[in-house]
Short mmCIF file of C-alpha atoms in Angstrom, two decimals:
data_model
loop_
_atom_site.label_atom_id
_atom_site.label_comp_id
_atom_site.label_asym_id
_atom_site.label_seq_id
_atom_site.Cartn_x
_atom_site.Cartn_y
_atom_site.Cartn_z
CA MET A 1 53.99 -35.29 -90.87
CA ASP A 2 55.87 -32.30 -92.01
CA ALA A 3 53.05 -31.76 -94.43
CA VAL A 4 50.73 -31.89 -91.47
CA LEU A 5 53.01 -29.53 -89.15
CA SER A 6 53.61 -26.91 -92.00
CA GLN A 7 49.61 -26.54 -91.76
CA TYR A 8 49.79 -25.43 -88.23
CA ILE A 9 53.29 -23.84 -87.98
CA ASP A 10 54.49 -21.12 -90.06
CA PRO A 11 57.18 -22.55 -92.57
CA TYR A 12 59.61 -20.07 -91.35
CA PHE A 13 59.26 -21.36 -87.92
CA LEU A 14 59.44 -24.72 -88.76
CA ARG A 15 62.64 -24.36 -90.57
CA ILE A 16 64.27 -22.61 -87.53
CA ILE A 17 63.21 -25.65 -85.31
CA LEU A 18 64.62 -27.91 -87.54
CA ILE A 19 67.92 -26.10 -87.97
CA ILE A 20 68.11 -25.71 -84.04
CA GLY A 21 67.68 -29.66 -83.90
CA ILE A 22 70.58 -30.19 -86.32
CA ASN A 23 72.70 -27.47 -84.70
CA ILE A 24 72.05 -29.43 -81.35
CA ILE A 25 73.40 -32.43 -82.86
CA LEU A 26 76.47 -30.60 -84.14
CA ALA A 27 77.13 -28.86 -80.83
CA LEU A 28 76.62 -32.28 -78.78
CA GLY A 29 79.42 -33.43 -80.77
CA LEU A 30 81.89 -30.66 -80.28
CA ASN A 31 80.90 -30.74 -76.68
CA LEU A 32 82.20 -34.00 -76.03
CA ILE A 33 85.70 -32.99 -77.73
CA THR A 34 86.13 -29.51 -76.29
CA GLY A 35 83.46 -29.15 -73.60
CA VAL A 36 83.87 -32.33 -71.95
CA THR A 37 87.40 -33.64 -72.55
CA GLY A 38 88.95 -30.31 -72.99
CA GLN A 39 90.59 -30.63 -76.47
CA LEU A 40 89.95 -27.20 -78.33
CA SER A 41 88.66 -28.17 -81.62
CA MET A 42 88.06 -25.34 -83.75
CA GLY A 43 87.43 -27.19 -87.02
CA HIS A 44 84.15 -29.04 -86.40
CA ALA A 45 82.55 -27.92 -89.94
CA GLY A 46 85.10 -30.04 -91.28
CA PHE A 47 83.70 -33.12 -89.98
CA MET A 48 80.18 -31.51 -90.56
CA SER A 49 81.32 -31.23 -94.50
CA LEU A 50 82.57 -34.79 -94.47
CA GLY A 51 79.22 -36.03 -93.34
CA ALA A 52 77.43 -33.93 -95.67
CA TYR A 53 79.10 -34.73 -98.64
CA THR A 54 79.42 -38.21 -98.14
CA SER A 55 75.85 -38.77 -97.50
CA ALA A 56 74.72 -36.49 -100.33
CA ILE A 57 76.90 -38.12 -102.84
CA LEU A 58 75.68 -41.57 -101.71
CA THR A 59 72.19 -40.72 -101.99
CA MET A 60 72.56 -38.71 -105.27
CA ASN A 61 75.00 -40.74 -107.24
CA TYR A 62 74.81 -44.29 -105.89
CA GLY A 63 70.95 -44.52 -104.96
CA VAL A 64 71.90 -45.35 -101.51
CA ALA A 65 68.81 -45.36 -99.02
CA PHE A 66 68.79 -42.00 -96.80
CA PRO A 67 69.46 -43.76 -93.38
CA THR A 68 72.32 -45.86 -94.87
CA ALA A 69 74.05 -42.70 -96.45
CA LEU A 70 73.39 -40.63 -93.18
CA LEU A 71 75.00 -43.37 -91.08
CA GLY A 72 78.14 -43.74 -93.95
CA GLY A 73 78.62 -39.97 -93.69
CA SER A 74 78.83 -40.15 -90.06
CA LEU A 75 81.30 -42.96 -90.27
CA VAL A 76 83.54 -41.22 -92.55
CA ALA A 77 83.58 -38.10 -90.28
CA ALA A 78 84.43 -40.53 -87.35
CA LEU A 79 86.93 -42.18 -89.23
CA PHE A 80 88.51 -38.71 -90.08
CA GLY A 81 88.03 -37.84 -86.26
CA PHE A 82 90.32 -40.90 -85.40
CA PHE A 83 92.89 -40.04 -87.72
CA ILE A 84 93.06 -36.66 -86.68
CA GLY A 85 92.76 -37.26 -83.04
CA LEU A 86 95.62 -39.73 -83.03
CA PRO A 87 98.62 -37.43 -83.85
CA THR A 88 97.30 -34.38 -82.26
CA LEU A 89 96.98 -35.70 -78.94
CA ARG A 90 100.27 -34.81 -78.07
CA LEU A 91 99.13 -31.19 -78.68
CA GLN A 92 97.29 -29.11 -76.32
CA GLY A 93 95.29 -25.84 -76.07
CA ASP A 94 96.39 -23.53 -78.79
CA TYR A 95 98.46 -25.78 -80.80
CA LEU A 96 95.61 -28.48 -81.05
CA ALA A 97 93.10 -25.47 -82.11
CA MET A 98 95.63 -24.75 -85.03
CA VAL A 99 96.02 -28.21 -86.07
CA THR A 100 92.23 -28.38 -86.24
CA ILE A 101 91.57 -25.42 -87.91
CA GLY A 102 94.41 -26.52 -90.41
CA PHE A 103 92.23 -29.67 -90.86
CA ALA A 104 88.92 -28.00 -91.53
CA GLU A 105 90.50 -25.92 -94.15
CA ILE A 106 92.25 -28.80 -95.85
CA ILE A 107 88.87 -30.53 -96.10
CA ARG A 108 87.18 -27.49 -97.49
CA VAL A 109 89.76 -26.70 -100.17
CA PHE A 110 89.70 -30.54 -100.83
CA PHE A 111 86.09 -30.03 -101.83
CA LEU A 112 86.50 -27.00 -103.56
CA ASN A 113 88.45 -29.06 -106.08
CA PHE A 114 86.58 -32.31 -105.90
CA GLU A 115 84.96 -33.22 -109.04
CA PRO A 116 81.74 -35.26 -107.85
CA GLY A 117 81.11 -32.82 -105.23
CA GLY A 118 80.86 -30.04 -107.94
CA LYS A 119 83.78 -28.20 -107.03
CA ALA A 120 83.16 -24.53 -105.80
CA VAL A 121 79.72 -24.68 -107.13
CA GLY A 122 78.77 -27.25 -104.69
CA LEU A 123 76.05 -30.05 -105.06
CA SER A 124 72.39 -29.20 -105.76
CA GLY A 125 69.30 -31.18 -105.97
CA ILE A 126 70.20 -33.33 -103.03
CA PRO A 127 66.77 -35.28 -102.15
CA GLN A 128 65.33 -33.65 -98.93
CA GLU A 129 64.87 -36.50 -97.07
CA THR A 130 65.70 -34.79 -93.68
CA THR A 131 62.40 -34.41 -91.74
CA PHE A 132 61.19 -32.97 -88.69
CA LEU A 133 60.90 -36.37 -87.11
CA THR A 134 64.26 -37.58 -88.13
CA VAL A 135 65.92 -34.56 -86.57
CA TRP A 136 64.18 -34.54 -83.71
CA GLY A 137 64.39 -38.25 -83.07
CA LEU A 138 68.07 -38.20 -83.48
CA VAL A 139 68.19 -35.38 -81.06
CA ALA A 140 66.54 -37.11 -78.63
CA VAL A 141 68.58 -40.46 -79.29
CA ALA A 142 71.85 -38.32 -79.34
CA VAL A 143 71.11 -36.46 -75.78
CA PHE A 144 69.86 -39.61 -74.17
CA LEU A 145 73.44 -41.54 -75.31
CA ASN A 146 75.27 -38.36 -74.34
CA ALA A 147 73.73 -38.33 -70.99
CA ARG A 148 74.51 -42.00 -70.39
CA LEU A 149 77.85 -41.90 -71.51
CA LEU A 150 78.65 -38.71 -69.24
CA SER A 151 77.07 -40.05 -66.20
CA SER A 152 79.37 -43.43 -66.45
CA ARG A 153 82.55 -44.05 -65.14
CA THR A 154 84.10 -43.18 -68.56
CA GLY A 155 82.41 -39.99 -68.55
CA ARG A 156 83.67 -39.11 -65.36
CA ALA A 157 87.15 -39.96 -66.60
CA PHE A 158 86.33 -37.45 -69.74
CA TYR A 159 85.89 -34.68 -67.42
CA ALA A 160 88.88 -35.70 -65.26
CA ILE A 161 90.98 -35.25 -68.57
CA ARG A 162 89.84 -32.05 -68.99
CA GLU A 163 90.69 -31.01 -65.18
CA ASP A 164 93.86 -32.36 -64.86
CA GLU A 165 95.27 -34.78 -67.47
CA ILE A 166 98.59 -35.77 -65.37
CA ALA A 167 96.09 -36.31 -62.38
CA ALA A 168 93.76 -38.30 -64.67
CA GLU A 169 96.83 -40.48 -65.71
CA SER A 170 98.17 -41.05 -62.34
CA CYS A 171 94.56 -42.14 -61.64
CA GLY A 172 95.17 -44.92 -64.07
CA VAL A 173 92.85 -43.35 -67.02
CA ASN A 174 94.36 -44.34 -70.51
CA THR A 175 94.28 -40.56 -71.58
CA THR A 176 95.31 -41.14 -75.21
CA ARG A 177 92.50 -43.75 -75.68
CA LEU A 178 89.65 -41.41 -74.08
CA LYS A 179 90.86 -38.53 -76.10
CA VAL A 180 90.70 -40.30 -79.28
CA THR A 181 87.40 -42.13 -78.37
CA ALA A 182 86.16 -38.25 -77.45
CA PHE A 183 87.17 -36.96 -81.01
CA VAL A 184 85.70 -40.19 -82.78
CA LEU A 185 82.32 -39.72 -80.99
CA GLY A 186 82.18 -36.05 -81.50
CA SER A 187 83.05 -36.12 -85.17
CA PHE A 188 80.56 -38.86 -85.79
CA LEU A 189 77.92 -36.61 -84.40
CA GLY A 190 79.52 -33.88 -86.78
CA GLY A 191 79.29 -36.11 -89.59
CA LEU A 192 75.55 -36.90 -88.61
CA GLY A 193 74.58 -33.33 -88.42
CA GLY A 194 76.21 -32.57 -91.80
CA GLY A 195 74.32 -35.12 -93.66
CA LEU A 196 71.12 -34.13 -91.95
CA TYR A 197 71.87 -30.48 -92.94
CA ALA A 198 72.74 -31.68 -96.51
CA HIS A 199 69.44 -33.38 -96.91
CA TYR A 200 67.51 -30.64 -95.55
CA MET A 201 68.96 -27.54 -97.66
CA PHE A 202 68.93 -29.73 -100.96
CA TYR A 203 72.50 -27.79 -101.68
CA ILE A 204 75.61 -27.55 -100.15
CA ASP A 205 78.84 -25.81 -101.20
CA PRO A 206 82.28 -25.72 -99.44
CA GLN A 207 81.57 -22.32 -98.00
CA VAL A 208 78.92 -23.56 -96.04
CA PHE A 209 81.39 -25.33 -93.93
CA ASN A 210 84.08 -22.59 -93.50
CA PHE A 211 85.91 -21.33 -90.42
CA THR A 212 82.95 -19.11 -89.24
CA LYS A 213 80.65 -22.41 -89.06
CA SER A 214 83.01 -23.87 -86.90
CA ILE A 215 83.40 -20.89 -84.69
CA GLU A 216 79.69 -20.65 -84.67
CA LEU A 217 79.39 -24.28 -83.11
CA LEU A 218 82.19 -23.60 -80.80
CA ASN A 219 80.10 -20.50 -79.54
CA MET A 220 77.39 -22.96 -78.82
CA VAL A 221 79.43 -24.72 -76.54
CA VAL A 222 81.03 -22.16 -74.71
CA LEU A 223 78.05 -19.84 -74.05
CA GLY A 224 75.93 -22.75 -73.21
CA GLY A 225 78.48 -23.99 -70.92
CA MET A 226 81.55 -26.33 -71.37
CA GLY A 227 80.63 -29.65 -70.73
CA SER A 228 76.99 -29.33 -69.83
CA ILE A 229 74.37 -31.15 -71.91
CA PRO A 230 71.51 -28.71 -70.99
CA GLY A 231 74.04 -25.85 -71.38
CA THR A 232 74.90 -27.09 -75.17
CA ILE A 233 71.24 -27.66 -76.07
CA LEU A 234 70.54 -24.08 -74.55
CA GLY A 235 73.56 -22.37 -76.55
CA ALA A 236 72.63 -24.06 -79.72
CA VAL A 237 68.98 -22.90 -79.46
CA LEU A 238 69.98 -19.21 -78.63
CA LEU A 239 72.54 -19.14 -81.17
CA THR A 240 70.21 -20.36 -83.80
CA ILE A 241 67.39 -17.79 -82.83
CA LEU A 242 69.49 -14.73 -82.21
CA PRO A 243 70.58 -14.17 -85.94
CA GLU A 244 66.98 -14.59 -86.60
CA LEU A 245 65.68 -11.96 -83.96
CA LEU A 246 68.67 -9.64 -85.08
CA ARG A 247 67.17 -9.52 -88.62
CA VAL A 248 65.19 -6.10 -87.23
CA VAL A 249 68.50 -4.48 -86.99
CA ALA A 250 69.52 -5.40 -90.60
CA GLU A 251 72.95 -4.79 -91.46
CA TYR A 252 74.03 -4.29 -88.02
CA ARG A 253 73.17 -7.83 -87.43
CA LEU A 254 76.63 -9.31 -86.84
CA MET A 255 77.64 -6.23 -84.66
CA PHE A 256 74.80 -7.22 -82.37
CA TYR A 257 75.28 -10.88 -82.43
CA GLY A 258 79.09 -10.08 -81.59
CA ALA A 259 78.16 -7.51 -78.79
CA LEU A 260 75.83 -9.92 -77.06
CA LEU A 261 78.44 -12.90 -77.00
CA VAL A 262 80.85 -10.43 -75.62
CA ILE A 263 78.24 -9.24 -72.94
CA LEU A 264 77.25 -12.71 -72.08
CA MET A 265 80.92 -13.85 -71.43
CA ILE A 266 81.43 -11.05 -69.21
CA PHE A 267 78.53 -12.02 -66.93
CA ARG A 268 78.66 -15.62 -67.53
CA PRO A 269 82.18 -16.47 -68.04
CA ASN A 270 81.26 -20.40 -67.44
CA GLY A 271 78.50 -20.32 -69.91
CA LEU A 272 74.99 -20.04 -69.22
CA LEU A 273 74.59 -23.28 -67.43
CA GLY A 274 77.75 -23.29 -66.14
CA ASP A 275 78.42 -27.17 -65.15
CA VAL A 276 74.93 -28.31 -65.01
CA ARG A 277 75.04 -31.74 -65.73
CA ILE A 278 72.16 -33.87 -66.75
CA TYR A 279 72.62 -36.25 -63.51
CA ASP A 280 72.97 -33.16 -61.33
CA LEU A 281 69.53 -32.15 -62.62
CA LYS A 282 68.15 -35.36 -61.88
CA LYS A 283 69.26 -35.33 -58.24
CA ARG A 284 68.20 -31.86 -57.87
CA TRP A 285 64.64 -32.52 -59.26
CA GLY A 286 65.01 -35.58 -57.32
CA LEU A 287 64.42 -37.96 -60.20
CA GLY A 288 66.65 -41.08 -60.54
CA LYS A 289 68.14 -43.04 -57.81
CA ASN A 290 69.85 -41.03 -54.88
CA LYS A 291 73.28 -41.52 -54.41
CA MET B 1 109.84 -53.75 -53.33
CA LEU B 2 111.33 -50.99 -55.61
CA GLN B 3 114.71 -51.00 -56.99
CA ILE B 4 115.93 -48.20 -59.26
CA ASN B 5 119.02 -49.23 -61.14
CA GLU B 6 120.88 -46.44 -62.79
CA ILE B 7 117.81 -44.72 -64.57
CA GLU B 8 118.88 -41.69 -66.87
CA VAL B 9 116.09 -39.00 -67.70
CA TYR B 10 116.60 -36.04 -69.97
CA TYR B 11 114.35 -33.44 -70.94
CA GLY B 12 115.35 -32.49 -74.53
CA ALA B 13 119.11 -31.71 -73.84
CA ILE B 14 118.99 -31.35 -70.01
CA HIS B 15 120.22 -34.40 -68.27
CA ALA B 16 117.53 -34.35 -65.42
CA LEU B 17 118.68 -37.65 -63.55
CA LYS B 18 122.17 -39.19 -63.85
CA LYS B 19 122.41 -42.79 -63.34
CA MET B 20 120.23 -42.57 -60.20
CA SER B 21 120.08 -45.64 -58.13
CA PHE B 22 118.02 -46.59 -54.92
CA GLU B 23 115.94 -48.71 -53.10
CA VAL B 24 112.63 -48.57 -51.14
CA GLU B 25 112.06 -51.47 -48.78
CA GLN B 26 108.63 -52.97 -48.15
CA GLY B 27 106.86 -51.49 -45.31
CA ASN B 28 109.19 -48.08 -44.94
CA ILE B 29 108.73 -44.70 -45.53
CA VAL B 30 111.69 -43.76 -47.56
CA THR B 31 112.13 -40.06 -48.40
CA LEU B 32 114.31 -38.10 -51.14
CA ILE B 33 115.21 -34.79 -50.02
CA GLY B 34 116.98 -32.24 -51.97
CA ALA B 35 116.49 -28.33 -53.29
CA ASN B 36 114.29 -27.15 -56.10
CA GLY B 37 115.26 -28.60 -59.35
CA ALA B 38 117.30 -31.48 -58.06
CA GLY B 39 115.00 -34.13 -59.62
CA LYS B 40 112.72 -35.27 -56.98
CA THR B 41 109.73 -34.87 -59.10
CA THR B 42 111.42 -36.23 -62.26
CA THR B 43 111.96 -39.33 -60.05
CA LEU B 44 108.68 -39.82 -59.30
CA LYS B 45 107.33 -39.09 -62.37
CA THR B 46 109.65 -41.81 -64.15
CA ILE B 47 108.44 -44.28 -61.56
CA SER B 48 104.90 -43.71 -62.21
CA GLY B 49 105.53 -43.99 -65.80
CA LEU B 50 104.79 -40.39 -67.04
CA LEU B 51 108.46 -40.03 -67.86
CA ARG B 52 110.52 -42.57 -69.65
CA PRO B 53 114.10 -43.16 -68.74
CA LYS B 54 116.78 -43.32 -71.66
CA ASN B 55 118.81 -46.05 -69.68
CA GLY B 56 118.41 -48.08 -66.63
CA SER B 57 115.77 -50.06 -64.95
CA ILE B 58 112.86 -49.93 -62.42
CA ILE B 59 111.94 -53.12 -60.81
CA PHE B 60 108.79 -53.24 -58.89
CA ASN B 61 108.15 -56.61 -56.81
CA ASN B 62 110.57 -58.44 -59.16
CA GLN B 63 108.84 -56.97 -62.20
CA ASP B 64 110.27 -54.61 -64.72
CA ILE B 65 108.01 -51.74 -65.08
CA THR B 66 110.63 -49.47 -66.93
CA LYS B 67 108.52 -49.39 -69.90
CA THR B 68 105.10 -50.10 -68.42
CA ALA B 69 102.26 -47.66 -69.21
CA PRO B 70 101.34 -45.30 -66.51
CA GLU B 71 97.92 -46.91 -66.01
CA LYS B 72 99.37 -50.45 -65.81
CA ILE B 73 101.74 -49.36 -62.97
CA VAL B 74 98.45 -47.95 -61.24
CA ASP B 75 97.02 -51.18 -61.31
CA LEU B 76 100.04 -52.86 -60.37
CA GLY B 77 99.76 -51.07 -56.83
CA ILE B 78 101.70 -47.84 -57.28
CA SER B 79 99.58 -44.56 -56.78
CA GLN B 80 100.60 -41.37 -56.75
CA VAL B 81 99.79 -38.08 -54.90
CA PRO B 82 101.11 -35.34 -57.47
CA GLU B 83 102.69 -32.34 -56.60
CA GLY B 84 100.44 -29.31 -56.10
CA ARG B 85 97.76 -31.69 -55.11
CA ARG B 86 95.86 -31.68 -58.64
CA VAL B 87 92.63 -32.34 -57.59
CA PHE B 88 89.87 -32.46 -60.28
CA SER B 89 88.55 -28.94 -59.20
CA THR B 90 85.16 -28.70 -60.98
CA MET B 91 84.23 -32.40 -59.80
CA SER B 92 82.80 -33.14 -56.32
CA VAL B 93 84.81 -34.45 -53.64
CA MET B 94 82.98 -37.84 -54.05
CA GLU B 95 83.68 -37.87 -57.68
CA ASN B 96 87.36 -37.18 -57.18
CA LEU B 97 87.27 -40.26 -54.88
CA GLU B 98 85.81 -42.21 -57.43
CA MET B 99 88.18 -41.40 -59.96
CA GLY B 100 90.86 -42.42 -57.69
CA ALA B 101 89.34 -46.11 -57.72
CA TYR B 102 88.99 -45.65 -61.41
CA LEU B 103 90.91 -49.11 -62.46
CA ARG B 104 88.67 -51.07 -59.99
CA ARG B 105 85.36 -52.89 -60.59
CA ASP B 106 84.72 -54.00 -57.09
CA LYS B 107 81.81 -51.84 -56.14
CA LYS B 108 81.59 -52.99 -52.76
CA GLY B 109 85.05 -52.58 -52.09
CA ILE B 110 85.08 -48.95 -53.32
CA ALA B 111 82.19 -48.00 -51.25
CA ASP B 112 84.06 -49.48 -48.20
CA ASP B 113 87.30 -47.52 -49.02
CA ILE B 114 85.17 -44.27 -49.67
CA GLU B 115 84.14 -44.67 -45.97
CA ASN B 116 87.71 -45.50 -44.59
CA VAL B 117 88.98 -42.19 -46.31
CA PHE B 118 85.96 -40.29 -44.75
CA THR B 119 86.87 -41.95 -41.28
CA ARG B 120 90.40 -40.83 -41.80
CA PHE B 121 89.28 -37.30 -43.09
CA PRO B 122 85.93 -36.46 -41.51
CA ARG B 123 86.28 -33.04 -43.22
CA LEU B 124 86.02 -34.59 -46.88
CA LYS B 125 82.69 -36.36 -45.30
CA GLU B 126 81.21 -33.25 -44.51
CA ARG B 127 82.18 -31.63 -48.06
CA GLN B 128 81.51 -34.63 -50.14
CA LYS B 129 79.23 -32.75 -52.48
CA GLN B 130 81.24 -29.77 -52.63
CA MET B 131 83.42 -29.07 -55.73
CA ALA B 132 86.96 -29.81 -54.88
CA GLY B 133 88.22 -26.67 -56.39
CA THR B 134 86.22 -24.79 -53.26
CA LEU B 135 88.25 -26.65 -50.79
CA SER B 136 90.99 -25.13 -48.70
CA GLY B 137 94.63 -26.19 -49.54
CA GLY B 138 94.96 -28.44 -46.60
CA GLU B 139 91.70 -30.20 -47.80
CA GLN B 140 92.66 -30.36 -51.15
CA GLN B 141 95.88 -32.24 -50.02
CA MET B 142 93.69 -34.67 -47.72
CA LEU B 143 91.49 -35.29 -51.11
CA ALA B 144 94.70 -35.84 -52.99
CA ILE B 145 96.06 -38.16 -50.42
CA GLY B 146 92.38 -39.99 -50.11
CA ARG B 147 92.36 -40.12 -53.83
CA ALA B 148 95.61 -41.97 -54.30
CA LEU B 149 94.42 -44.29 -51.38
CA MET B 150 91.32 -45.34 -53.32
CA ALA B 151 93.50 -47.29 -55.76
CA ARG B 152 94.54 -49.76 -52.73
CA PRO B 153 98.10 -48.95 -53.44
CA THR B 154 101.15 -50.97 -51.77
CA LEU B 155 103.33 -48.32 -52.71
CA MET B 156 102.15 -44.64 -52.46
CA LEU B 157 104.41 -41.80 -54.16
CA MET B 158 103.94 -38.66 -52.51
CA ASP B 159 105.45 -35.38 -54.16
CA GLU B 160 105.87 -32.33 -51.76
CA PRO B 161 102.57 -32.83 -49.52
CA SER B 162 103.72 -30.02 -47.43
CA MET B 163 103.88 -27.45 -50.22
CA GLY B 164 101.98 -24.31 -49.46
CA LEU B 165 100.69 -25.50 -46.21
CA ALA B 166 100.38 -23.87 -42.77
CA PRO B 167 102.85 -25.16 -40.41
CA LEU B 168 99.97 -26.74 -38.35
CA LEU B 169 98.44 -28.67 -41.27
CA VAL B 170 101.93 -29.87 -42.50
CA LYS B 171 102.18 -31.59 -39.27
CA GLU B 172 98.89 -33.20 -39.38
CA ILE B 173 99.52 -34.38 -43.27
CA PHE B 174 102.68 -35.63 -41.92
CA SER B 175 101.22 -37.54 -38.97
CA ILE B 176 98.51 -38.92 -41.54
CA ILE B 177 101.43 -40.17 -43.92
CA LYS B 178 103.01 -41.84 -40.74
CA GLU B 179 99.57 -43.50 -39.83
CA ILE B 180 99.00 -44.51 -43.39
CA ASN B 181 102.45 -46.25 -43.58
CA GLU B 182 101.61 -47.97 -40.01
CA ARG B 183 98.92 -49.67 -41.70
CA GLY B 184 101.21 -51.30 -44.24
CA THR B 185 101.38 -49.13 -47.23
CA THR B 186 105.01 -48.48 -48.45
CA ILE B 187 105.54 -44.81 -48.93
CA LEU B 188 108.24 -43.09 -51.16
CA LEU B 189 107.98 -39.36 -49.98
CA VAL B 190 109.67 -36.44 -51.84
CA GLU B 191 110.00 -33.17 -49.77
CA GLN B 192 111.94 -29.92 -49.78
CA ASN B 193 111.08 -29.88 -46.05
CA ALA B 194 113.69 -32.07 -44.91
CA HIS B 195 113.16 -31.82 -41.18
CA MET B 196 109.67 -33.10 -41.39
CA ALA B 197 110.59 -35.81 -43.88
CA LEU B 198 113.29 -37.07 -41.96
CA SER B 199 111.40 -37.21 -38.98
CA ILE B 200 108.83 -39.78 -39.97
CA ALA B 201 111.17 -41.33 -42.41
CA HIS B 202 112.92 -44.82 -42.05
CA GLN B 203 115.38 -44.57 -45.04
CA ALA B 204 116.65 -41.40 -46.87
CA TYR B 205 118.37 -40.03 -49.96
CA VAL B 206 119.85 -36.44 -50.52
CA ILE B 207 119.69 -35.86 -54.12
CA GLU B 208 121.44 -33.06 -55.84
CA THR B 209 121.27 -32.07 -59.58
CA GLY B 210 120.19 -35.29 -60.61
CA GLU B 211 122.50 -37.56 -58.54
CA ILE B 212 122.11 -39.21 -54.88
CA VAL B 213 124.85 -37.39 -52.96
CA LEU B 214 124.17 -39.12 -49.40
CA SER B 215 121.95 -41.66 -48.01
CA GLY B 216 121.43 -43.60 -44.71
CA THR B 217 118.61 -44.15 -42.39
CA ALA B 218 116.72 -41.03 -41.50
CA GLN B 219 118.15 -40.87 -38.09
CA GLU B 220 121.74 -40.63 -39.42
CA LEU B 221 120.86 -37.98 -42.02
CA LEU B 222 119.16 -35.78 -39.49
CA ASN B 223 122.52 -36.03 -37.39
CA SER B 224 124.71 -35.62 -40.51
CA ASP B 225 126.72 -32.33 -40.53
CA GLU B 226 126.21 -31.88 -44.37
CA VAL B 227 122.56 -32.27 -44.35
CA LYS B 228 122.41 -30.22 -41.31
CA LYS B 229 124.10 -27.33 -43.16
CA ALA B 230 122.37 -27.82 -46.49
CA TYR B 231 119.12 -28.66 -45.43
CA LEU B 232 118.07 -28.23 -41.86
CA GLY B 233 119.27 -24.50 -41.66
CA GLY B 234 122.21 -25.05 -39.07
#
């Protein structure tokens, strides 16, 4: 499939389309935690690296099949999401953000010293198993399940927690359980994105998953529109393409990137697609059942 | 229906409620009046399980709910209209009401109750698709009340429903509270607007720095010199 595609599409574009897909999966995970449930997490790259290293080590050292390794990596990330989620639930806003930054740093430093992970040199020669179809197939599944979840009763409760935790609690929402759930699901997707990334790039090192990566992912969610699936997808697409487009300004790239973010946030403080939710779109376009 | 027995609540080192005891009888409107910081909101939060008392007990329908989780308390039939309304502002009016019925599974009953809320508050019906944050203060208060009703409570806790509303709206809200009570819901009402609260309540307690200092029927308190002087402006 990929070989066929690369006959028609420039490999450079193919590569960007693939990275966009991986970023959509990562951003959808973070969107569940931060965008939908309102728990500011600034350490999503930590979950990504857990998925990346776990799955890479599984396929390289233990000969585990790629799909199983991918699932294994995602589950390890989800497990960490659970353990990070639990004690941090008492924290909110800035404090939670600091804990998640700290968590991602600990993971990074751990991998810097982790022998099977190649320490600072990282892992190279990871089998390139991630294909165009795997990525976009998983994007479709992730979007579908996300949309289902967010238009359900539980999804509404996630939004309610973001809006007003006390009011949600007085409606009978078990906020603790749902916040942990959001963390677990979000970090699962983080791990999945990491595994896909590792098996596409051949090579990973701890520096890939640094604080900047976490912020880049957060930017996608915020820019696209917190809590909105179409918004998150748009954010992931734009912020993956933007740095490529800005290659023309060479070394001023990051300056332009930053300036564009600032301008966008001034004119669209709620993100590009604000709070557009998939089931609102369905209603607007006359799809699905009307309430 | 509800008995509060010598509960003590602390915020860190601050002793917010000091051996507070009172009772809410079934079918009544009971009001707690008192100044800012007296402990009224703390009392409601403790009943609904958002705060835990250090000592004492809370009995609801002969069941000890002192250590019960907030969502279980809602399930038992106590729902709350929180202070400052606290509607889910980026969610629609409809979704807010659906959140009120979060613990219920009977779709038919929920749909009926939404209709009931809309009959009681026609303005909410007109705005059912609008985001709750775009409603006026009075409409938001109605939505908060509607949301609390969606849990089909037998006891409704109301925290300062008059806060920040124009006098005319305050009157309207209070007549709604009275009507809800007449249809069989017991109400525990916390208010700074003592005059309004006493005018619709059956039983009343005056609370000062975490203690009940006066109690009686609403009529008695309306005529009490102490209450007149401290809370009714004359």
